[in-house]
Amino acid sequence: AQAVCNAGVVARKEVFETWASALYIHSSFLLGGNSSQTDDTKPVRRVADIAAGHGLLAWALLVLDDEVQSQRNGKNDKEGNFSFGNRHLTTFCLDVQMPQSAELIQTAMIKQWPHLESRFDYVEGRLEQLVPHHSCLLASVHACGILSDVLVATAAKHAVPLAVVPCCHSR
């Protein structure tokens, strides 16, 4: 949170909402807590942060995964080594345009966690262009309006897991 705050481009409310969502997504989908996962399904090791905006969700999930991997290794794994045969989580952000705030946050996060740089990417494009692998989790915080519907339809069409937090729920 300090790295994001130091970037000075995100409202505190948004940091808290995204962190809470990341904690839930991490425990439900990335730590083996997904009860719908069968022995035939590959574990989620890739997350697509849809309508990513600042890219906060992707960064939060990377930091959480890094902490778990470090604890499993019994050391601080800054070299990006694999632990227990598991691949580290990778993320990519998808949005129609990468805002300058995302670049500032990326710079701040890489300064704090340089070993995470190779596990993060930001792609400019439309959700309709995405063809996700079955082991990729589609995730979105603040999926406004019809975006939530398109996201649900995309996840169903490609049979991929989905975590969505729509916004404007009180309107």
mmCIF file with all atom_site columns, C-alpha atoms in Angstrom:
data_model
loop_
_atom_site.group_PDB
_atom_site.id
_atom_site.type_symbol
_atom_site.label_atom_id
_atom_site.label_alt_id
_atom_site.label_comp_id
_atom_site.label_asym_id
_atom_site.label_entity_id
_atom_site.label_seq_id
_atom_site.pdbx_PDB_ins_code
_atom_site.Cartn_x
_atom_site.Cartn_y
_atom_site.Cartn_z
_atom_site.occupancy
_atom_site.B_iso_or_equiv
_atom_site.pdbx_formal_charge
_atom_site.auth_seq_id
_atom_site.auth_comp_id
_atom_site.auth_asym_id
_atom_site.auth_atom_id
_atom_site.pdbx_PDB_model_num
ATOM 1   C CA . ALA A 1 1   ? 0.000   0.000   0.000   1.00 0.00 ? 1   ALA A CA 1
ATOM 2   C CA . GLN A 1 2   ? 2.870   2.353   0.746   1.00 0.00 ? 2   GLN A CA 1
ATOM 3   C CA . ALA A 1 3   ? 4.274   1.999   -2.777  1.00 0.00 ? 3   ALA A CA 1
ATOM 4   C CA . VAL A 1 4   ? 0.847   2.824   -4.252  1.00 0.00 ? 4   VAL A CA 1
ATOM 5   C CA . CYS A 1 5   ? 0.363   5.764   -1.883  1.00 0.00 ? 5   CYS A CA 1
ATOM 6   C CA . ASN A 1 6   ? 3.813   7.075   -2.748  1.00 0.00 ? 6   ASN A CA 1
ATOM 7   C CA . ALA A 1 7   ? 2.795   7.139   -6.409  1.00 0.00 ? 7   ALA A CA 1
ATOM 8   C CA . GLY A 1 8   ? 0.109   9.633   -5.350  1.00 0.00 ? 8   GLY A CA 1
ATOM 9   C CA . VAL A 1 9   ? -2.387  8.865   -8.116  1.00 0.00 ? 9   VAL A CA 1
ATOM 10  C CA . VAL A 1 10  ? -5.048  6.677   -6.490  1.00 0.00 ? 10  VAL A CA 1
ATOM 11  C CA . ALA A 1 11  ? -7.763  7.555   -3.993  1.00 0.00 ? 11  ALA A CA 1
ATOM 12  C CA . ARG A 1 12  ? -7.409  5.790   -0.642  1.00 0.00 ? 12  ARG A CA 1
ATOM 13  C CA . LYS A 1 13  ? -10.929 4.316   -1.001  1.00 0.00 ? 13  LYS A CA 1
ATOM 14  C CA . GLU A 1 14  ? -9.908  2.592   -4.231  1.00 0.00 ? 14  GLU A CA 1
ATOM 15  C CA . VAL A 1 15  ? -6.775  1.137   -2.629  1.00 0.00 ? 15  VAL A CA 1
ATOM 16  C CA . PHE A 1 16  ? -8.853  -0.364  0.211   1.00 0.00 ? 16  PHE A CA 1
ATOM 17  C CA . GLU A 1 17  ? -11.522 -1.766  -2.143  1.00 0.00 ? 17  GLU A CA 1
ATOM 18  C CA . THR A 1 18  ? -8.954  -3.319  -4.417  1.00 0.00 ? 18  THR A CA 1
ATOM 19  C CA . TRP A 1 19  ? -6.915  -4.789  -1.550  1.00 0.00 ? 19  TRP A CA 1
ATOM 20  C CA . ALA A 1 20  ? -10.051 -6.347  -0.009  1.00 0.00 ? 20  ALA A CA 1
ATOM 21  C CA . SER A 1 21  ? -10.966 -7.830  -3.392  1.00 0.00 ? 21  SER A CA 1
ATOM 22  C CA . ALA A 1 22  ? -7.429  -9.137  -3.893  1.00 0.00 ? 22  ALA A CA 1
ATOM 23  C CA . LEU A 1 23  ? -7.448  -10.839 -0.473  1.00 0.00 ? 23  LEU A CA 1
ATOM 24  C CA . TYR A 1 24  ? -10.720 -12.581 -1.303  1.00 0.00 ? 24  TYR A CA 1
ATOM 25  C CA . ILE A 1 25  ? -9.630  -13.585 -4.822  1.00 0.00 ? 25  ILE A CA 1
ATOM 26  C CA . HIS A 1 26  ? -6.272  -14.810 -3.539  1.00 0.00 ? 26  HIS A CA 1
ATOM 27  C CA . SER A 1 27  ? -7.790  -16.995 -0.825  1.00 0.00 ? 27  SER A CA 1
ATOM 28  C CA . SER A 1 28  ? -10.662 -18.270 -2.991  1.00 0.00 ? 28  SER A CA 1
ATOM 29  C CA . PHE A 1 29  ? -8.908  -18.951 -6.288  1.00 0.00 ? 29  PHE A CA 1
ATOM 30  C CA . LEU A 1 30  ? -5.145  -18.937 -5.831  1.00 0.00 ? 30  LEU A CA 1
ATOM 31  C CA . LEU A 1 31  ? -4.580  -20.794 -2.560  1.00 0.00 ? 31  LEU A CA 1
ATOM 32  C CA . GLY A 1 32  ? -6.595  -23.835 -3.578  1.00 0.00 ? 32  GLY A CA 1
ATOM 33  C CA . GLY A 1 33  ? -9.750  -22.580 -1.905  1.00 0.00 ? 33  GLY A CA 1
ATOM 34  C CA . ASN A 1 34  ? -11.799 -22.888 -5.091  1.00 0.00 ? 34  ASN A CA 1
ATOM 35  C CA . SER A 1 35  ? -14.223 -25.716 -4.310  1.00 0.00 ? 35  SER A CA 1
ATOM 36  C CA . SER A 1 36  ? -15.253 -25.968 -7.965  1.00 0.00 ? 36  SER A CA 1
ATOM 37  C CA . GLN A 1 37  ? -11.722 -26.972 -8.904  1.00 0.00 ? 37  GLN A CA 1
ATOM 38  C CA . THR A 1 38  ? -11.411 -30.671 -9.737  1.00 0.00 ? 38  THR A CA 1
ATOM 39  C CA . ASP A 1 39  ? -8.346  -32.851 -10.078 1.00 0.00 ? 39  ASP A CA 1
ATOM 40  C CA . ASP A 1 40  ? -8.583  -32.403 -13.862 1.00 0.00 ? 40  ASP A CA 1
ATOM 41  C CA . THR A 1 41  ? -8.436  -28.607 -13.666 1.00 0.00 ? 41  THR A CA 1
ATOM 42  C CA . LYS A 1 42  ? -5.152  -26.833 -13.704 1.00 0.00 ? 42  LYS A CA 1
ATOM 43  C CA . PRO A 1 43  ? -4.663  -24.436 -10.828 1.00 0.00 ? 43  PRO A CA 1
ATOM 44  C CA . VAL A 1 44  ? -4.958  -20.757 -11.613 1.00 0.00 ? 44  VAL A CA 1
ATOM 45  C CA . ARG A 1 45  ? -1.475  -19.277 -12.071 1.00 0.00 ? 45  ARG A CA 1
ATOM 46  C CA . ARG A 1 46  ? -2.444  -16.446 -14.432 1.00 0.00 ? 46  ARG A CA 1
ATOM 47  C CA . VAL A 1 47  ? -4.860  -13.609 -13.725 1.00 0.00 ? 47  VAL A CA 1
ATOM 48  C CA . ALA A 1 48  ? -6.272  -11.217 -16.288 1.00 0.00 ? 48  ALA A CA 1
ATOM 49  C CA . ASP A 1 49  ? -7.201  -7.933  -14.588 1.00 0.00 ? 49  ASP A CA 1
ATOM 50  C CA . ILE A 1 50  ? -9.993  -6.745  -16.898 1.00 0.00 ? 50  ILE A CA 1
ATOM 51  C CA . ALA A 1 51  ? -10.799 -3.030  -17.254 1.00 0.00 ? 51  ALA A CA 1
ATOM 52  C CA . ALA A 1 52  ? -7.695  -2.679  -15.145 1.00 0.00 ? 52  ALA A CA 1
ATOM 53  C CA . GLY A 1 53  ? -7.366  1.088   -15.007 1.00 0.00 ? 53  GLY A CA 1
ATOM 54  C CA . HIS A 1 54  ? -4.468  1.663   -12.597 1.00 0.00 ? 54  HIS A CA 1
ATOM 55  C CA . GLY A 1 55  ? -3.591  -2.056  -12.522 1.00 0.00 ? 55  GLY A CA 1
ATOM 56  C CA . LEU A 1 56  ? -3.966  -2.197  -8.741  1.00 0.00 ? 56  LEU A CA 1
ATOM 57  C CA . LEU A 1 57  ? -5.683  -5.587  -8.613  1.00 0.00 ? 57  LEU A CA 1
ATOM 58  C CA . ALA A 1 58  ? -2.934  -7.270  -10.635 1.00 0.00 ? 58  ALA A CA 1
ATOM 59  C CA . TRP A 1 59  ? -0.223  -5.747  -8.450  1.00 0.00 ? 59  TRP A CA 1
ATOM 60  C CA . ALA A 1 60  ? -2.018  -6.661  -5.212  1.00 0.00 ? 60  ALA A CA 1
ATOM 61  C CA . LEU A 1 61  ? -2.374  -10.280 -6.343  1.00 0.00 ? 61  LEU A CA 1
ATOM 62  C CA . LEU A 1 62  ? 1.296   -10.432 -7.316  1.00 0.00 ? 62  LEU A CA 1
ATOM 63  C CA . VAL A 1 63  ? 2.391   -9.099  -3.926  1.00 0.00 ? 63  VAL A CA 1
ATOM 64  C CA . LEU A 1 64  ? 0.137   -11.582 -2.099  1.00 0.00 ? 64  LEU A CA 1
ATOM 65  C CA . ASP A 1 65  ? 1.452   -14.485 -4.186  1.00 0.00 ? 65  ASP A CA 1
ATOM 66  C CA . ASP A 1 66  ? 5.032   -13.344 -3.638  1.00 0.00 ? 66  ASP A CA 1
ATOM 67  C CA . GLU A 1 67  ? 4.483   -13.317 0.128   1.00 0.00 ? 67  GLU A CA 1
ATOM 68  C CA . VAL A 1 68  ? 3.043   -16.847 0.105   1.00 0.00 ? 68  VAL A CA 1
ATOM 69  C CA . GLN A 1 69  ? 5.841   -18.162 -2.101  1.00 0.00 ? 69  GLN A CA 1
ATOM 70  C CA . SER A 1 70  ? 8.435   -16.543 0.168   1.00 0.00 ? 70  SER A CA 1
ATOM 71  C CA . GLN A 1 71  ? 6.859   -18.121 3.258   1.00 0.00 ? 71  GLN A CA 1
ATOM 72  C CA . ARG A 1 72  ? 6.790   -21.537 1.586   1.00 0.00 ? 72  ARG A CA 1
ATOM 73  C CA . ASN A 1 73  ? 10.440  -21.213 0.718   1.00 0.00 ? 73  ASN A CA 1
ATOM 74  C CA . GLY A 1 74  ? 11.319  -20.132 4.214   1.00 0.00 ? 74  GLY A CA 1
ATOM 75  C CA . LYS A 1 75  ? 13.182  -17.193 2.757   1.00 0.00 ? 75  LYS A CA 1
ATOM 76  C CA . ASN A 1 76  ? 12.560  -14.001 0.818   1.00 0.00 ? 76  ASN A CA 1
ATOM 77  C CA . ASP A 1 77  ? 12.582  -15.193 -2.798  1.00 0.00 ? 77  ASP A CA 1
ATOM 78  C CA . LYS A 1 78  ? 13.720  -12.106 -4.681  1.00 0.00 ? 78  LYS A CA 1
ATOM 79  C CA . GLU A 1 79  ? 15.244  -14.068 -7.572  1.00 0.00 ? 79  GLU A CA 1
ATOM 80  C CA . GLY A 1 80  ? 11.879  -15.326 -8.826  1.00 0.00 ? 80  GLY A CA 1
ATOM 81  C CA . ASN A 1 81  ? 12.720  -18.995 -8.200  1.00 0.00 ? 81  ASN A CA 1
ATOM 82  C CA . PHE A 1 82  ? 10.049  -21.664 -8.363  1.00 0.00 ? 82  PHE A CA 1
ATOM 83  C CA . SER A 1 83  ? 8.990   -23.258 -5.118  1.00 0.00 ? 83  SER A CA 1
ATOM 84  C CA . PHE A 1 84  ? 7.547   -26.737 -4.631  1.00 0.00 ? 84  PHE A CA 1
ATOM 85  C CA . GLY A 1 85  ? 7.225   -27.145 -8.389  1.00 0.00 ? 85  GLY A CA 1
ATOM 86  C CA . ASN A 1 86  ? 4.577   -24.406 -8.531  1.00 0.00 ? 86  ASN A CA 1
ATOM 87  C CA . ARG A 1 87  ? 4.869   -21.592 -10.971 1.00 0.00 ? 87  ARG A CA 1
ATOM 88  C CA . HIS A 1 88  ? 4.607   -18.113 -9.593  1.00 0.00 ? 88  HIS A CA 1
ATOM 89  C CA . LEU A 1 89  ? 1.481   -16.196 -10.412 1.00 0.00 ? 89  LEU A CA 1
ATOM 90  C CA . THR A 1 90  ? 1.635   -13.950 -13.468 1.00 0.00 ? 90  THR A CA 1
ATOM 91  C CA . THR A 1 91  ? -0.792  -11.168 -14.257 1.00 0.00 ? 91  THR A CA 1
ATOM 92  C CA . PHE A 1 92  ? -1.758  -8.982  -17.119 1.00 0.00 ? 92  PHE A CA 1
ATOM 93  C CA . CYS A 1 93  ? -3.972  -5.960  -17.198 1.00 0.00 ? 93  CYS A CA 1
ATOM 94  C CA . LEU A 1 94  ? -6.364  -5.395  -20.064 1.00 0.00 ? 94  LEU A CA 1
ATOM 95  C CA . ASP A 1 95  ? -7.970  -2.052  -20.758 1.00 0.00 ? 95  ASP A CA 1
ATOM 96  C CA . VAL A 1 96  ? -8.737  0.024   -23.835 1.00 0.00 ? 96  VAL A CA 1
ATOM 97  C CA . GLN A 1 97  ? -6.048  2.497   -22.802 1.00 0.00 ? 97  GLN A CA 1
ATOM 98  C CA . MET A 1 98  ? -3.327  2.393   -20.168 1.00 0.00 ? 98  MET A CA 1
ATOM 99  C CA . PRO A 1 99  ? -3.656  5.560   -18.084 1.00 0.00 ? 99  PRO A CA 1
ATOM 100 C CA . GLN A 1 100 ? -0.583  7.481   -16.972 1.00 0.00 ? 100 GLN A CA 1
ATOM 101 C CA . SER A 1 101 ? -1.483  6.565   -13.394 1.00 0.00 ? 101 SER A CA 1
ATOM 102 C CA . ALA A 1 102 ? -0.885  2.883   -14.243 1.00 0.00 ? 102 ALA A CA 1
ATOM 103 C CA . GLU A 1 103 ? 2.614   3.741   -15.465 1.00 0.00 ? 103 GLU A CA 1
ATOM 104 C CA . LEU A 1 104 ? 3.339   5.648   -12.249 1.00 0.00 ? 104 LEU A CA 1
ATOM 105 C CA . ILE A 1 105 ? 2.071   2.785   -10.097 1.00 0.00 ? 105 ILE A CA 1
ATOM 106 C CA . GLN A 1 106 ? 4.044   0.267   -12.151 1.00 0.00 ? 106 GLN A CA 1
ATOM 107 C CA . THR A 1 107 ? 7.218   2.305   -11.613 1.00 0.00 ? 107 THR A CA 1
ATOM 108 C CA . ALA A 1 108 ? 6.568   2.523   -7.860  1.00 0.00 ? 108 ALA A CA 1
ATOM 109 C CA . MET A 1 109 ? 5.801   -1.206  -7.565  1.00 0.00 ? 109 MET A CA 1
ATOM 110 C CA . ILE A 1 110 ? 8.866   -2.257  -9.547  1.00 0.00 ? 110 ILE A CA 1
ATOM 111 C CA . LYS A 1 111 ? 11.011  0.001   -7.384  1.00 0.00 ? 111 LYS A CA 1
ATOM 112 C CA . GLN A 1 112 ? 9.674   -1.797  -4.289  1.00 0.00 ? 112 GLN A CA 1
ATOM 113 C CA . TRP A 1 113 ? 9.522   -5.315  -5.817  1.00 0.00 ? 113 TRP A CA 1
ATOM 114 C CA . PRO A 1 114 ? 11.848  -5.399  -8.855  1.00 0.00 ? 114 PRO A CA 1
ATOM 115 C CA . HIS A 1 115 ? 11.628  -9.190  -9.126  1.00 0.00 ? 115 HIS A CA 1
ATOM 116 C CA . LEU A 1 116 ? 7.897   -8.918  -9.949  1.00 0.00 ? 116 LEU A CA 1
ATOM 117 C CA . GLU A 1 117 ? 8.448   -6.949  -13.168 1.00 0.00 ? 117 GLU A CA 1
ATOM 118 C CA . SER A 1 118 ? 8.611   -10.045 -15.389 1.00 0.00 ? 118 SER A CA 1
ATOM 119 C CA . ARG A 1 119 ? 5.340   -11.330 -13.916 1.00 0.00 ? 119 ARG A CA 1
ATOM 120 C CA . PHE A 1 120 ? 3.286   -8.232  -14.841 1.00 0.00 ? 120 PHE A CA 1
ATOM 121 C CA . ASP A 1 121 ? 2.124   -6.925  -18.196 1.00 0.00 ? 121 ASP A CA 1
ATOM 122 C CA . TYR A 1 122 ? -0.337  -4.282  -19.372 1.00 0.00 ? 122 TYR A CA 1
ATOM 123 C CA . VAL A 1 123 ? -2.126  -4.782  -22.677 1.00 0.00 ? 123 VAL A CA 1
ATOM 124 C CA . GLU A 1 124 ? -4.265  -2.197  -24.419 1.00 0.00 ? 124 GLU A CA 1
ATOM 125 C CA . GLY A 1 125 ? -7.248  -3.847  -26.061 1.00 0.00 ? 125 GLY A CA 1
ATOM 126 C CA . ARG A 1 126 ? -10.896 -4.777  -25.739 1.00 0.00 ? 126 ARG A CA 1
ATOM 127 C CA . LEU A 1 127 ? -12.372 -7.600  -23.680 1.00 0.00 ? 127 LEU A CA 1
ATOM 128 C CA . GLU A 1 128 ? -14.112 -8.947  -26.784 1.00 0.00 ? 128 GLU A CA 1
ATOM 129 C CA . GLN A 1 129 ? -10.663 -9.691  -28.269 1.00 0.00 ? 129 GLN A CA 1
ATOM 130 C CA . LEU A 1 130 ? -9.574  -11.827 -25.320 1.00 0.00 ? 130 LEU A CA 1
ATOM 131 C CA . VAL A 1 131 ? -9.346  -15.607 -25.681 1.00 0.00 ? 131 VAL A CA 1
ATOM 132 C CA . PRO A 1 132 ? -8.301  -16.786 -22.209 1.00 0.00 ? 132 PRO A CA 1
ATOM 133 C CA . HIS A 1 133 ? -6.604  -20.114 -21.449 1.00 0.00 ? 133 HIS A CA 1
ATOM 134 C CA . HIS A 1 134 ? -8.720  -22.395 -19.236 1.00 0.00 ? 134 HIS A CA 1
ATOM 135 C CA . SER A 1 135 ? -6.310  -21.909 -16.320 1.00 0.00 ? 135 SER A CA 1
ATOM 136 C CA . CYS A 1 136 ? -6.556  -18.108 -16.447 1.00 0.00 ? 136 CYS A CA 1
ATOM 137 C CA . LEU A 1 137 ? -8.762  -16.323 -13.940 1.00 0.00 ? 137 LEU A CA 1
ATOM 138 C CA . LEU A 1 138 ? -10.663 -13.328 -15.274 1.00 0.00 ? 138 LEU A CA 1
ATOM 139 C CA . ALA A 1 139 ? -10.944 -10.707 -12.555 1.00 0.00 ? 139 ALA A CA 1
ATOM 140 C CA . SER A 1 140 ? -12.273 -7.183  -12.430 1.00 0.00 ? 140 SER A CA 1
ATOM 141 C CA . VAL A 1 141 ? -12.901 -4.575  -9.775  1.00 0.00 ? 141 VAL A CA 1
ATOM 142 C CA . HIS A 1 142 ? -15.329 -1.820  -10.789 1.00 0.00 ? 142 HIS A CA 1
ATOM 143 C CA . ALA A 1 143 ? -16.712 -3.620  -13.842 1.00 0.00 ? 143 ALA A CA 1
ATOM 144 C CA . CYS A 1 144 ? -19.225 -0.893  -14.702 1.00 0.00 ? 144 CYS A CA 1
ATOM 145 C CA . GLY A 1 145 ? -22.512 -1.289  -16.538 1.00 0.00 ? 145 GLY A CA 1
ATOM 146 C CA . ILE A 1 146 ? -22.569 -3.774  -19.386 1.00 0.00 ? 146 ILE A CA 1
ATOM 147 C CA . LEU A 1 147 ? -18.913 -4.645  -18.802 1.00 0.00 ? 147 LEU A CA 1
ATOM 148 C CA . SER A 1 148 ? -19.983 -7.057  -16.048 1.00 0.00 ? 148 SER A CA 1
ATOM 149 C CA . ASP A 1 149 ? -22.325 -8.800  -18.506 1.00 0.00 ? 149 ASP A CA 1
ATOM 150 C CA . VAL A 1 150 ? -19.649 -9.068  -21.192 1.00 0.00 ? 150 VAL A CA 1
ATOM 151 C CA . LEU A 1 151 ? -17.186 -10.380 -18.609 1.00 0.00 ? 151 LEU A CA 1
ATOM 152 C CA . VAL A 1 152 ? -19.619 -13.073 -17.401 1.00 0.00 ? 152 VAL A CA 1
ATOM 153 C CA . ALA A 1 153 ? -20.376 -14.070 -21.013 1.00 0.00 ? 153 ALA A CA 1
ATOM 154 C CA . THR A 1 154 ? -16.655 -14.268 -21.867 1.00 0.00 ? 154 THR A CA 1
ATOM 155 C CA . ALA A 1 155 ? -15.901 -16.435 -18.822 1.00 0.00 ? 155 ALA A CA 1
ATOM 156 C CA . ALA A 1 156 ? -18.835 -18.748 -19.639 1.00 0.00 ? 156 ALA A CA 1
ATOM 157 C CA . LYS A 1 157 ? -17.919 -19.004 -23.326 1.00 0.00 ? 157 LYS A CA 1
ATOM 158 C CA . HIS A 1 158 ? -14.331 -20.005 -22.541 1.00 0.00 ? 158 HIS A CA 1
ATOM 159 C CA . ALA A 1 159 ? -15.140 -21.986 -19.361 1.00 0.00 ? 159 ALA A CA 1
ATOM 160 C CA . VAL A 1 160 ? -12.710 -19.993 -17.219 1.00 0.00 ? 160 VAL A CA 1
ATOM 161 C CA . PRO A 1 161 ? -13.022 -18.933 -13.596 1.00 0.00 ? 161 PRO A CA 1
ATOM 162 C CA . LEU A 1 162 ? -14.323 -15.440 -12.897 1.00 0.00 ? 162 LEU A CA 1
ATOM 163 C CA . ALA A 1 163 ? -14.122 -12.992 -10.007 1.00 0.00 ? 163 ALA A CA 1
ATOM 164 C CA . VAL A 1 164 ? -15.990 -9.762  -10.608 1.00 0.00 ? 164 VAL A CA 1
ATOM 165 C CA . VAL A 1 165 ? -16.764 -6.841  -8.328  1.00 0.00 ? 165 VAL A CA 1
ATOM 166 C CA . PRO A 1 166 ? -19.228 -4.596  -10.146 1.00 0.00 ? 166 PRO A CA 1
ATOM 167 C CA . CYS A 1 167 ? -19.474 -0.978  -9.150  1.00 0.00 ? 167 CYS A CA 1
ATOM 168 C CA . CYS A 1 168 ? -22.340 1.452   -8.944  1.00 0.00 ? 168 CYS A CA 1
ATOM 169 C CA . HIS A 1 169 ? -24.301 -1.175  -7.007  1.00 0.00 ? 169 HIS A CA 1
ATOM 170 C CA . SER A 1 170 ? -26.351 1.449   -5.221  1.00 0.00 ? 170 SER A CA 1
ATOM 171 C CA . ARG A 1 171 ? -27.544 3.141   -8.413  1.00 0.00 ? 171 ARG A CA 1
#
